[in-house]
Coordinates of C-alpha atoms and ligand atoms in Angstrom, one line a residue:
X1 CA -5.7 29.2 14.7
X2 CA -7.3 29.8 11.5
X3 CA -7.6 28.1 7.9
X4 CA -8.7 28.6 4.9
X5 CA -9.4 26.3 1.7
X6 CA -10.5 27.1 -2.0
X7 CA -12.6 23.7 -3.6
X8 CA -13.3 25.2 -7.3
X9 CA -14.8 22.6 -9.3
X10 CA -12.9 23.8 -12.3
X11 CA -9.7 23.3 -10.7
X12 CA -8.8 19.8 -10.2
X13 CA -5.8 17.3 -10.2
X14 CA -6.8 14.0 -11.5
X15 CA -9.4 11.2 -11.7
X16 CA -8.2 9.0 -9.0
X17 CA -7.2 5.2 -10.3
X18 CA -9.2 3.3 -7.8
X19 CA -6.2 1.2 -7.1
X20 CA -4.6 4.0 -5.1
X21 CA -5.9 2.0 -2.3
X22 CA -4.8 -1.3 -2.9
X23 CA -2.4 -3.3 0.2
X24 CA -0.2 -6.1 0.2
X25 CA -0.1 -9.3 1.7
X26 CA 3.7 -11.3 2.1
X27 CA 4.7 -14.8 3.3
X28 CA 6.2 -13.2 6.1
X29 CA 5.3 -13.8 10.1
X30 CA 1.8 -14.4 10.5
X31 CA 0.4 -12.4 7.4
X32 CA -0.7 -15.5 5.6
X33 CA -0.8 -18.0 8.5
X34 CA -3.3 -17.2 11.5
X35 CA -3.5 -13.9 9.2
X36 CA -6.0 -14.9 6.4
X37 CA -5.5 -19.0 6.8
X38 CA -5.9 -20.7 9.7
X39 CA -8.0 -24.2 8.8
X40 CA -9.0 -24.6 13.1
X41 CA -10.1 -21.3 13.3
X42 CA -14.1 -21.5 14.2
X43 CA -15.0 -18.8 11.6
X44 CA -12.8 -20.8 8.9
X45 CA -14.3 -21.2 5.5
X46 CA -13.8 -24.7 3.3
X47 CA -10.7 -23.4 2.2
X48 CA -9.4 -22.6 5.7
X49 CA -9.5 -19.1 5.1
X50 CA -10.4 -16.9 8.0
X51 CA -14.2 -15.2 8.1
X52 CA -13.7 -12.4 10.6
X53 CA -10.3 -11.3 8.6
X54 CA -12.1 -11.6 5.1
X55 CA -15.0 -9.1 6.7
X56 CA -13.0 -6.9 8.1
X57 CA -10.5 -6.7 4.1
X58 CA -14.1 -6.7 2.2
X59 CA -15.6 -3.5 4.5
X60 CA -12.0 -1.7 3.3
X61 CA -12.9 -2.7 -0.6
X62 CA -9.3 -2.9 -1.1
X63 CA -8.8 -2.8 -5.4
X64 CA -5.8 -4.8 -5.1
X65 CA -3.7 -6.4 -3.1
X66 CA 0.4 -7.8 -3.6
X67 CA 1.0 -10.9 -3.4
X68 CA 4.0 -13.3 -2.1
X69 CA 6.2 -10.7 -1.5
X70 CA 8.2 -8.8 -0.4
X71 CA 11.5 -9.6 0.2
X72 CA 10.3 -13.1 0.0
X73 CA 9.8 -13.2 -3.4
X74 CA 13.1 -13.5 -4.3
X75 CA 14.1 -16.5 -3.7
X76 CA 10.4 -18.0 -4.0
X77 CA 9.5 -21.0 -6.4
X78 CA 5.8 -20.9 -7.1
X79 CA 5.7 -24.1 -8.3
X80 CA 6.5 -25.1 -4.4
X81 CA 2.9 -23.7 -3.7
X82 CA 0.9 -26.1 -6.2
X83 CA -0.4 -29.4 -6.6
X84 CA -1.6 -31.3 -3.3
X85 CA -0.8 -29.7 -0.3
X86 CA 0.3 -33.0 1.1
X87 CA 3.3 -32.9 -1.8
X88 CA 4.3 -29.2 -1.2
X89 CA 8.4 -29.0 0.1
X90 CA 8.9 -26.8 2.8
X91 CA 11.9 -24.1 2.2
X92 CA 13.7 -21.9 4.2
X93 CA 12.7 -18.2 3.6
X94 CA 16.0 -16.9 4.0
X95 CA 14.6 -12.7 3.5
X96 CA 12.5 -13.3 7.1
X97 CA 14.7 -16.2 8.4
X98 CA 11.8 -18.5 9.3
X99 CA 10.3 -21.7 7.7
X100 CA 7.7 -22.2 4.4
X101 CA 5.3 -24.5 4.4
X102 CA 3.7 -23.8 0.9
X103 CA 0.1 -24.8 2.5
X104 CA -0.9 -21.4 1.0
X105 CA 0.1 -20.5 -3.1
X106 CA -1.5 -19.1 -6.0
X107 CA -4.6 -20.8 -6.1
X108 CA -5.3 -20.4 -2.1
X109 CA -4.3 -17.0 -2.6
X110 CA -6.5 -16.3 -5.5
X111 CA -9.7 -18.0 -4.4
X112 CA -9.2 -15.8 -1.5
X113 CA -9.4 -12.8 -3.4
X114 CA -12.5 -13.7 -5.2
X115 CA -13.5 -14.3 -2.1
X116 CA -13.3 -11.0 -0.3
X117 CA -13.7 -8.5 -4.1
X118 CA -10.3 -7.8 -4.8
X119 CA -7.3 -8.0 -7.4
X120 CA -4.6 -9.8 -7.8
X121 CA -1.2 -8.3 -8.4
X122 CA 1.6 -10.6 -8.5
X123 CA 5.3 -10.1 -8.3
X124 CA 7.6 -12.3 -10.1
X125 CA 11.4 -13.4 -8.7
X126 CA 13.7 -11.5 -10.0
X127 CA 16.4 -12.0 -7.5
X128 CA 17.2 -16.2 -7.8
X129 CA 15.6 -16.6 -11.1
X130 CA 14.5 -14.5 -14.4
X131 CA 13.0 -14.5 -17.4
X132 CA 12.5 -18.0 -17.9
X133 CA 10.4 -17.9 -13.9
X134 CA 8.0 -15.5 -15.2
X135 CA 6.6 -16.6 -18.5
X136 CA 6.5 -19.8 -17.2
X137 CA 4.1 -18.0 -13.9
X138 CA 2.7 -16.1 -16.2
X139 CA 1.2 -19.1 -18.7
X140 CA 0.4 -20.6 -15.6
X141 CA -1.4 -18.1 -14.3
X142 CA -2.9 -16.3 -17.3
X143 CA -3.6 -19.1 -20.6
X144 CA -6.7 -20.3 -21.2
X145 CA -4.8 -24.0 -21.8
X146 CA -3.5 -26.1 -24.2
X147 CA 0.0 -26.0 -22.9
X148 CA 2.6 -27.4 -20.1
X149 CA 2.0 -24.7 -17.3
X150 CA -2.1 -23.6 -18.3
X151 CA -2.5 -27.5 -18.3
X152 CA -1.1 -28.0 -15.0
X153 CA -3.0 -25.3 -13.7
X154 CA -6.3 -26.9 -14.5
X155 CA -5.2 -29.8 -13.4
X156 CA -4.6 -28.9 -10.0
X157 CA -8.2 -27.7 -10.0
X158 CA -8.6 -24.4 -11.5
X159 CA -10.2 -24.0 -15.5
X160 CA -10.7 -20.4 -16.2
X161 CA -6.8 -18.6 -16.6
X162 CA -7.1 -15.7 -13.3
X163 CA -6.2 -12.8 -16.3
X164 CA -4.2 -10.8 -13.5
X165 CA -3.3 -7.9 -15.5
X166 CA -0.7 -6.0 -12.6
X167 CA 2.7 -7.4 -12.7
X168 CA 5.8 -6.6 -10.2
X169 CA 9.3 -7.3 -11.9
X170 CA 10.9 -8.3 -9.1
X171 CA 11.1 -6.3 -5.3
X172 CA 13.4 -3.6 -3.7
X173 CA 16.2 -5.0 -6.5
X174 CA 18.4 -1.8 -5.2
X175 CA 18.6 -3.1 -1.4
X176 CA 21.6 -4.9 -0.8
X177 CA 19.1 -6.9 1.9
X178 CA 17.7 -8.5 -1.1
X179 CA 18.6 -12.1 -2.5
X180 CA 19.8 -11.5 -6.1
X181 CA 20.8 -8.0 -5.2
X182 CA 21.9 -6.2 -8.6
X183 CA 23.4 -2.5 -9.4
X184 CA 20.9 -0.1 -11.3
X185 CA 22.5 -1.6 -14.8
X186 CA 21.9 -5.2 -14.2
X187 CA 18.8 -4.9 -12.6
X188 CA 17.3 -2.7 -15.9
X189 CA 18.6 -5.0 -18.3
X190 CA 17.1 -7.9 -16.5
X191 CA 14.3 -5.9 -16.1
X192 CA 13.6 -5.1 -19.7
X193 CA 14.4 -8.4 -20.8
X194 CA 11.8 -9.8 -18.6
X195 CA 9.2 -7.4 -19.9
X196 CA 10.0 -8.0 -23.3
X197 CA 9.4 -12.0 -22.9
X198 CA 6.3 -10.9 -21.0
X199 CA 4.9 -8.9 -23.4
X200 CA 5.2 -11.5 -26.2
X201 CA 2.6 -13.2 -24.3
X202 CA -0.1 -10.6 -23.5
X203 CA 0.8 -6.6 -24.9
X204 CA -2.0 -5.4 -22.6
X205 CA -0.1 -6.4 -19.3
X206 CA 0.3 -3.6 -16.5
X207 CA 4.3 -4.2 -15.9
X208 CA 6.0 -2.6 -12.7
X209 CA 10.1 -1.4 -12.6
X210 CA 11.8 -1.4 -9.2
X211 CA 12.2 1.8 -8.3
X212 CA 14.1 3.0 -4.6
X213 CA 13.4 1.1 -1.5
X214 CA 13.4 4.8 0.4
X215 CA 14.2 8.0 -0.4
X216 CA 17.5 7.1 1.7
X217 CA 19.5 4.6 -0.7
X218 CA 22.7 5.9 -1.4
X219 CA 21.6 5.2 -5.1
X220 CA 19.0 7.0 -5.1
X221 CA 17.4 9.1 -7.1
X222 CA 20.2 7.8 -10.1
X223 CA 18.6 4.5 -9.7
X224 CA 15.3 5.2 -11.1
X225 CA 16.9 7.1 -14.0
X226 CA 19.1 4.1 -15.2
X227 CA 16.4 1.5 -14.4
X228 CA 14.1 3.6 -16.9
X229 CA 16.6 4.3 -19.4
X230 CA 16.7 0.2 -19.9
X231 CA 13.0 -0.2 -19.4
X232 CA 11.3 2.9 -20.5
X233 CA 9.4 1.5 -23.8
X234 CA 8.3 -1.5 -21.5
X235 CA 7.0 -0.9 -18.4
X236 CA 3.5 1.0 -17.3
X237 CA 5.0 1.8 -13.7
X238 CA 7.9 2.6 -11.8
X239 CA 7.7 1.3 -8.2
X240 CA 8.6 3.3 -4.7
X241 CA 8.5 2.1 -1.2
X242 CA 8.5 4.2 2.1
X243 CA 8.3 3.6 5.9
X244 CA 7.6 6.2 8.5
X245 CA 9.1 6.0 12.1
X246 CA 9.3 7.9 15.1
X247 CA 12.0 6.7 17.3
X248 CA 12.8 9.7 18.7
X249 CA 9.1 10.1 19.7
X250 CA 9.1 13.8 18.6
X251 CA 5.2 13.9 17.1
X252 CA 5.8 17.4 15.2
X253 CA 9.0 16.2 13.2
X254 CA 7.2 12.1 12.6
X255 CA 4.4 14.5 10.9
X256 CA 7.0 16.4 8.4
X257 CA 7.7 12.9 7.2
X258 CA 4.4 13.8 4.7
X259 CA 6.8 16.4 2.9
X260 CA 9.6 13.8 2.8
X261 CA 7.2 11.5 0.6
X262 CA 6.0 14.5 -1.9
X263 CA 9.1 15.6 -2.4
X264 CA 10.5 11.9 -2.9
X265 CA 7.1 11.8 -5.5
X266 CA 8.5 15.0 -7.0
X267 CA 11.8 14.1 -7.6
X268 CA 10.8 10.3 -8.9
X269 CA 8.0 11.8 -11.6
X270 CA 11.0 14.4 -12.9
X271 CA 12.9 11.8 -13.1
X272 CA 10.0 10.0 -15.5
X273 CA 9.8 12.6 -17.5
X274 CA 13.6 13.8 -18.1
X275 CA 14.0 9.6 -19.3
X276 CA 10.7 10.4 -21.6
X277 CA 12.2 13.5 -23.1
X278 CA 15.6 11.4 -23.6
X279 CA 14.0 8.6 -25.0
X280 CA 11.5 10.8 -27.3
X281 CA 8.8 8.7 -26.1
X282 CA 5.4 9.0 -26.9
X283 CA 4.2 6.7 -23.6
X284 CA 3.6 7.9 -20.1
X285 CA 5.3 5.9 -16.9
X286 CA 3.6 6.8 -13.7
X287 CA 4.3 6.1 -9.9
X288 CA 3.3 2.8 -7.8
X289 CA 4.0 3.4 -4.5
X290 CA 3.6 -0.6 -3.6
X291 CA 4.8 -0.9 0.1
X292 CA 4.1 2.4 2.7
X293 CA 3.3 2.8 6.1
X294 CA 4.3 3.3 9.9
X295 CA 6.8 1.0 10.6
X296 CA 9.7 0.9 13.6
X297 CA 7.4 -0.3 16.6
X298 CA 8.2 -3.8 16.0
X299 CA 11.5 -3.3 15.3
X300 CA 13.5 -4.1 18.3
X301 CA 11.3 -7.0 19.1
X302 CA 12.3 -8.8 16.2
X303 CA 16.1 -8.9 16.0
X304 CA 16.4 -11.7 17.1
X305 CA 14.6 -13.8 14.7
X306 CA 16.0 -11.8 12.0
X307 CA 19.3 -12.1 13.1
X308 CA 19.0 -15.7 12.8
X309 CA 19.1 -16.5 16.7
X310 CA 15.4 -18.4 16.7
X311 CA 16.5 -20.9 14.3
X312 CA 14.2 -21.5 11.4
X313 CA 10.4 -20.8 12.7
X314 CA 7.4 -21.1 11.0
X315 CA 5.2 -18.5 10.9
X316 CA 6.6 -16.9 13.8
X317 CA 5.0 -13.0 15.2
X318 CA 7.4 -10.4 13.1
X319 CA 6.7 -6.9 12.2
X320 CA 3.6 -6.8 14.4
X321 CA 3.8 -3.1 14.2
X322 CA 0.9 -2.1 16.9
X323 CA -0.3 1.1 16.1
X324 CA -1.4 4.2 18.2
X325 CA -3.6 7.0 17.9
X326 CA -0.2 9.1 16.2
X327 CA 0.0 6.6 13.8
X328 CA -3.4 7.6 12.8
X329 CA -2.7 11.1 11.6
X330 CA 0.7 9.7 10.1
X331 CA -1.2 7.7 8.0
X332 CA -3.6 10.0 7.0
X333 CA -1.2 12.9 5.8
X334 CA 0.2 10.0 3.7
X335 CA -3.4 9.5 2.3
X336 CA -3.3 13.2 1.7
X337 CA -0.4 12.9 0.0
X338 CA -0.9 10.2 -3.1
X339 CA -4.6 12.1 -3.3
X340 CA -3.0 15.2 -4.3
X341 CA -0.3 13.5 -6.3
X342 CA -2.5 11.1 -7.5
X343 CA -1.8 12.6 -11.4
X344 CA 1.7 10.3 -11.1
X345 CA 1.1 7.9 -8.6
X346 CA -1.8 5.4 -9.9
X347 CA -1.5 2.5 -7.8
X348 CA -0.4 2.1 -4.1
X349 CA -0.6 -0.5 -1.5
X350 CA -0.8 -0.3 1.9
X351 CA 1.7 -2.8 3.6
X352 CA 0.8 -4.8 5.0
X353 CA -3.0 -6.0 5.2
X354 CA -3.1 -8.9 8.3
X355 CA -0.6 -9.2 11.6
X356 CA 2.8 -8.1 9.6
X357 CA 2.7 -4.1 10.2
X358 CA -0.5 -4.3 9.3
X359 CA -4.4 -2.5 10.0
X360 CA -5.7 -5.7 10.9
X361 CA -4.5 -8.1 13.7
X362 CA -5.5 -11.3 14.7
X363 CA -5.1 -13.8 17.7
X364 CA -4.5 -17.4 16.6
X365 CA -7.9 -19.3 17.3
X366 CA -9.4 -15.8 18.5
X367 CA -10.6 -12.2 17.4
X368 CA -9.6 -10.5 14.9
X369 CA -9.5 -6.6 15.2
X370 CA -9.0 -3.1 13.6
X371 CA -5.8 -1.2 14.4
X372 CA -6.2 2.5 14.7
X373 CA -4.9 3.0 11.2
X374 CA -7.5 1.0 10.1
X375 CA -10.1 3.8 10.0
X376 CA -7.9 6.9 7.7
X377 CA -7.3 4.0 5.5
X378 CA -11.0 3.1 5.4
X379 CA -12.0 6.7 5.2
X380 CA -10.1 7.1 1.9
X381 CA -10.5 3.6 0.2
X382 CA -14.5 4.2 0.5
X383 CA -14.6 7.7 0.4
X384 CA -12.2 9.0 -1.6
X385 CA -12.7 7.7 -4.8
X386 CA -13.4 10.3 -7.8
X387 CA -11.3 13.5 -8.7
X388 CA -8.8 14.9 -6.6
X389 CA -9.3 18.6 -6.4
X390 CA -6.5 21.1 -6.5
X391 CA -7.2 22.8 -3.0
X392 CA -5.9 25.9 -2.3
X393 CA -4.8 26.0 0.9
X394 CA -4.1 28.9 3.5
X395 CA -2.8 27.4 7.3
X396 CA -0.3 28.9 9.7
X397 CA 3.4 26.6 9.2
X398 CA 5.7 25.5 11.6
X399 CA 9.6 24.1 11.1
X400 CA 10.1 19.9 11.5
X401 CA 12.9 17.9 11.2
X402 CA 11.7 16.8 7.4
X403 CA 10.0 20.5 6.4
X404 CA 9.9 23.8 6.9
X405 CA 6.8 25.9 6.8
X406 CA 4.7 22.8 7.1
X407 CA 1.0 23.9 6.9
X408 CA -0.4 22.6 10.6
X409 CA -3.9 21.8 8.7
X410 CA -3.1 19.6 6.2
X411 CA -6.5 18.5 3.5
X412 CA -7.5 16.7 0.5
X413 CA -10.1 16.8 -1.7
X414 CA -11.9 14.3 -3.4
X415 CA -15.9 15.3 -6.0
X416 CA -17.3 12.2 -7.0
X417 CA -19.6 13.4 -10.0
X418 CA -21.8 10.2 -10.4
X419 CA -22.5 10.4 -6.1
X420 CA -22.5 14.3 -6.7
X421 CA -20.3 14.7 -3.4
X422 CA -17.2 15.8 -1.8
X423 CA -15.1 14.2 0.8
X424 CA -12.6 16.4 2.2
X425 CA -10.2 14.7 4.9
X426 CA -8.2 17.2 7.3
X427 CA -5.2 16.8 9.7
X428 CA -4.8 19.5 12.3
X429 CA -0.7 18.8 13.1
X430 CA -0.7 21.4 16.0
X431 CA -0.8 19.0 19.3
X432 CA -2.3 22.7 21.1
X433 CA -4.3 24.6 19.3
X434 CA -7.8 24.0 18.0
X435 CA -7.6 25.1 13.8
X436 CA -11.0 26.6 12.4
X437 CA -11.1 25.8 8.7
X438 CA -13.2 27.8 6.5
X439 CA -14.0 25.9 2.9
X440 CA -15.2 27.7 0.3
X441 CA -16.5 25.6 -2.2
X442 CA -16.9 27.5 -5.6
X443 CA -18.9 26.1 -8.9
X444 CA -20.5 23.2 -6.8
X445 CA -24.2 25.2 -6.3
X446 CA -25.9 24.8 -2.8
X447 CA -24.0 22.0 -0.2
X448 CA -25.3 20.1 2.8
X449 CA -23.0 18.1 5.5
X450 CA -23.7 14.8 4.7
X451 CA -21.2 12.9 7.2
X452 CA -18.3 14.1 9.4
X453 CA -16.1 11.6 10.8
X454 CA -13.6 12.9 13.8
X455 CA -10.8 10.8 15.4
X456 CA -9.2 12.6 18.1
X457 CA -7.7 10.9 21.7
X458 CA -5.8 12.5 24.8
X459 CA -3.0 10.0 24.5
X460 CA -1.1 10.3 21.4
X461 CA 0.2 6.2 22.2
X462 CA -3.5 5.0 22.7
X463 CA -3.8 1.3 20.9
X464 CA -6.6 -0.9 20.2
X465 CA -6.2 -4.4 21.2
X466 CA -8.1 -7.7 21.3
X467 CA -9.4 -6.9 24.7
X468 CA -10.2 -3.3 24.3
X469 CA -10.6 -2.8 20.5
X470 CA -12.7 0.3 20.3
X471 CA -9.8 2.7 22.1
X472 CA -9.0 4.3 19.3
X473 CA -12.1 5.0 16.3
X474 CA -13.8 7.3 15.1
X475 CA -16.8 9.3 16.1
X476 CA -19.4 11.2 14.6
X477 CA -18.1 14.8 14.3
X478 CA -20.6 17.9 15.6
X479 CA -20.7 21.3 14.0
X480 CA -19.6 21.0 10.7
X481 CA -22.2 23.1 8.5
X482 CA -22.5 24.8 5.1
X483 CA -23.5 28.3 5.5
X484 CA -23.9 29.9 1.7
X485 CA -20.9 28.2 -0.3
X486 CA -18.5 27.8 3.0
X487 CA -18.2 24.7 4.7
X488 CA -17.1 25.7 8.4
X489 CA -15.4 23.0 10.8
X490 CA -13.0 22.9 13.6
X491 CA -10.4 20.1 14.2
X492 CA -9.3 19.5 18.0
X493 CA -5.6 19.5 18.4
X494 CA -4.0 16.6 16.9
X495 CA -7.5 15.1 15.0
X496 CA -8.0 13.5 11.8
X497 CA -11.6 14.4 10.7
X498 CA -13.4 13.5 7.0
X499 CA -16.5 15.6 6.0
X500 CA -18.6 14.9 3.4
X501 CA -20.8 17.5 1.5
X502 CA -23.6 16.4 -0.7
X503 CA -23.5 19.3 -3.2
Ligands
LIG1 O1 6.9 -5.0 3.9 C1 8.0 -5.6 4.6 C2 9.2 -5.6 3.7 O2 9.6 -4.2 3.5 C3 9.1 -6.1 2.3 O3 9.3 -7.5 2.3 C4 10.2 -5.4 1.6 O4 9.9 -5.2 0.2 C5 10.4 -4.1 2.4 O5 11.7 -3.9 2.7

């Protein structure tokens, strides 16, 4: 099979906010606990944080990462996770059914971040409390001092406010799942309200709306069009969540699920700007697509926690997703995806980071390890950071459950100016037949293959594990050349490959 791609240098999509690779981390399962804390484990700093977890989150240089939640968040007290950790309650978590301990809140959580070069972005509770909840985190979290909650913050140890700038009103607010469920109405009121209150305090926040927890509510896509018409003038960013499964284990249809997600992009930024024309605004919303990835492997293993047959555990295994070498291309169309529509969607997060259907795993008191989907999300955090280029694209189709006529070789492109390189990453979809991409790279002068990355595997279901963690990496790719202005490769059947040109 034969492809063909257009990279002009005149013709591009967007700067890419660096934040497009940001994750999320939830006090769920074992994210938090034996994820990035575990105080016995022999690479544990002073603050009980884990060193071969923190490595393995600084190589990704994740922007920004999501903190407590998740359906957790709403029906989480902050305040339970400062002071002495001696004094902090435990709760029942009644999203994940398990136990709290509160040995891990804002200031672990934060110090942890310095720690391994990342943001914070936190989510307030919009589900048990309201307005009153997040001033009251937010003056915690962001005043110099000289009040109640600034004051309390310094003393429990920390002097300088954090300045987090990224703020989540609320999570999933349309899922009936969620504690403090509300209709579209009640949720943008409340919504708006919030913003309003948080604005007083700081006009240069980043402020997040709920958007659809998948592109399958039954109130979606009306949902985001009421939730904006309360919250329009006060929010930055309307939020969107989407998993990807393959039950049915039928490869070619899991792969349409990539035309699901830009259509569901599509439909959401129409939706922006039909509210923006209503409102005769002069302000741009955009996209944060704050929880994706793979997720139904851990599914039937975890019904009966979640069902509330295990009693009240703490820090129990759920959602320990492990991944397989399918998983890897999945997660690379998605990449694909926010890169070409990264002109609406400015900020996503990969969810989750550690253990909960997650890139990174860890063994209580052992290794810690990189699932397969590690390396496409690697790939683009560190590589693809610049301008997205509008590719024209030329690739035999085929028919899925989720698309017709979807192009088997599926690429992005990302020039970085200041580097002076690109970074294209390809996905061959067809499980038979080698694809030979020709690039032609226009109004970049003369090219050179700088690096070329393939990941490729006979066994679509191959996993990496803590005994046998190299199964499924990548390997330096062979044969990709410039010849003129046309960068020539070849994917294997089912492959994910990046190549970079130094032009
Ligand atoms: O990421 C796991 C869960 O998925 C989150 O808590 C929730 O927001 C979503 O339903």
């Amino acid at each position: 099979m034969k492809a063909s791609v257009v990279a002009n240098k005149e013709f591009t999509i967007s700067k890419i906010d660096d934040r497009l690779y940001g994750a999320f981390l939830e006090h769920l399962g074992r994210a938090i606990y034996e994820g990035i804390y575990e105080p016995d484990h022999p690479t544990a700093d002073e603050n009980g944080m884990r060193g071969d977890v923190a490595k393995l989150v600084k190589d990704l240089n994740v922007p920004v990462v999501r903190y407590p939640g998740g359906n957790f968040v709403s029906a989480y007290d902050w305040e339970d996770g400062i002071g002495p950790r001696e004094d902090r309650p435990v709760r029942l978590d009644l999203a994940w059914h398990t136990s709290e301990s509160n040995q891990v809140g804002i200031h672990e959580f934060a110090d942890w971040c310095a720690s391994v070069g990342t943001e914070m972005m936190l989510a307030v509770n919009l589900g048990s409390r309201g307005v009153d909840d997040a001033r009251n985190f937010l003056e915690y979290v962001n005043h110099p001092g000289g009040s109640y909650w600034s004051d309390m913050r310094i003393a429990n140890g920390r002097k300088e406010p954090w300045n987090v700038k990224l703020w989540c009103l609320g999570n999933e607010m349309d899922g009936p799942w969620q504690v403090g469920h509300k209709t579209a109405d009640e949720y943008g009121a409340l919504a708006a309200n919030t913003a309003r209150a948080m604005r007083m305090f700081d006009r240069s926040l980043e402020l997040i709306a709920c958007g659809s927890s998948n592109a399958d509510m039954p109130t979606y896509p009306d949902w985001e069009r009421v939730v904006l018409e309360h919250t329009y003038e006060h929010v930055d960013y309307i939020s969107l969540h989407m998993y990807f499964a393959n039950p049915e284990k039928n490869t070619g249809n899991f792969l349409t699920l990539a035309e699901k997600l830009d259509t569901y992009i599509e439909t959401v930024a129409s939706t922006i700007k039909q509210v923006k024309a209503k409102k005769r605004s002069k302000r741009d919303v955009y996209i944060c697509f704050d929880e994706w990835n793979v997720w139904y492997h851990s599914k039937e293993q975890d019904r009966k926690i979640l069902e509330g047959n295990s009693g009240w555990p703490f820090a129990p295994g759920l959602l320990e997703d492990i991944y397989n070498f399918e998983d890897v291309l999945m997660v690379g169309l998605i990449l694909n995806t926010f890169i070409r529509r990264s002109d609406v969607v400015k900020i996503a997060c990969i969810a989750q980071l550690v253990n909960v259907i997650a890139p990174i795993m860890t063994e209580k008191g052992g290794p810690a390890w990189a699932q397969t989907i590690y390396y496409p999300y690697y790939f683009a955090s560190i590589f693809g950071r610049g301008t997205a280029l509008d590719l024209q694209v030329k690739s035999p189709t085929y028919d899925g459950k989720h698309a017709e006529k979807a192009p088997y070789v599926d690429v992005a492109g990302v020039h970085n100016e200041e580097e002076g390189t690109i970074s294209f990453f390809l996905v061959n979809r067809s499980g038979n037949e080698e694809a030979e991409v020709e690039l032609s790279l226009q109004g970049f002068g003369a090219g050179q293959v700088i690096d070329h990355q393939v990941m490729t595997h006979n066994n679509l279901e191959a996993v990496n594990s803590a005994r046998n963690q190299d199964e499924v990496k990548p390997r330096k790719g062979e044969g990709a050349a410039v010849n003129g202005d046309v960068l020539s490769v070849k994917l294997p059947p089912y492959s994910y490959q990046m190549v970079r040109v130094k032009v």
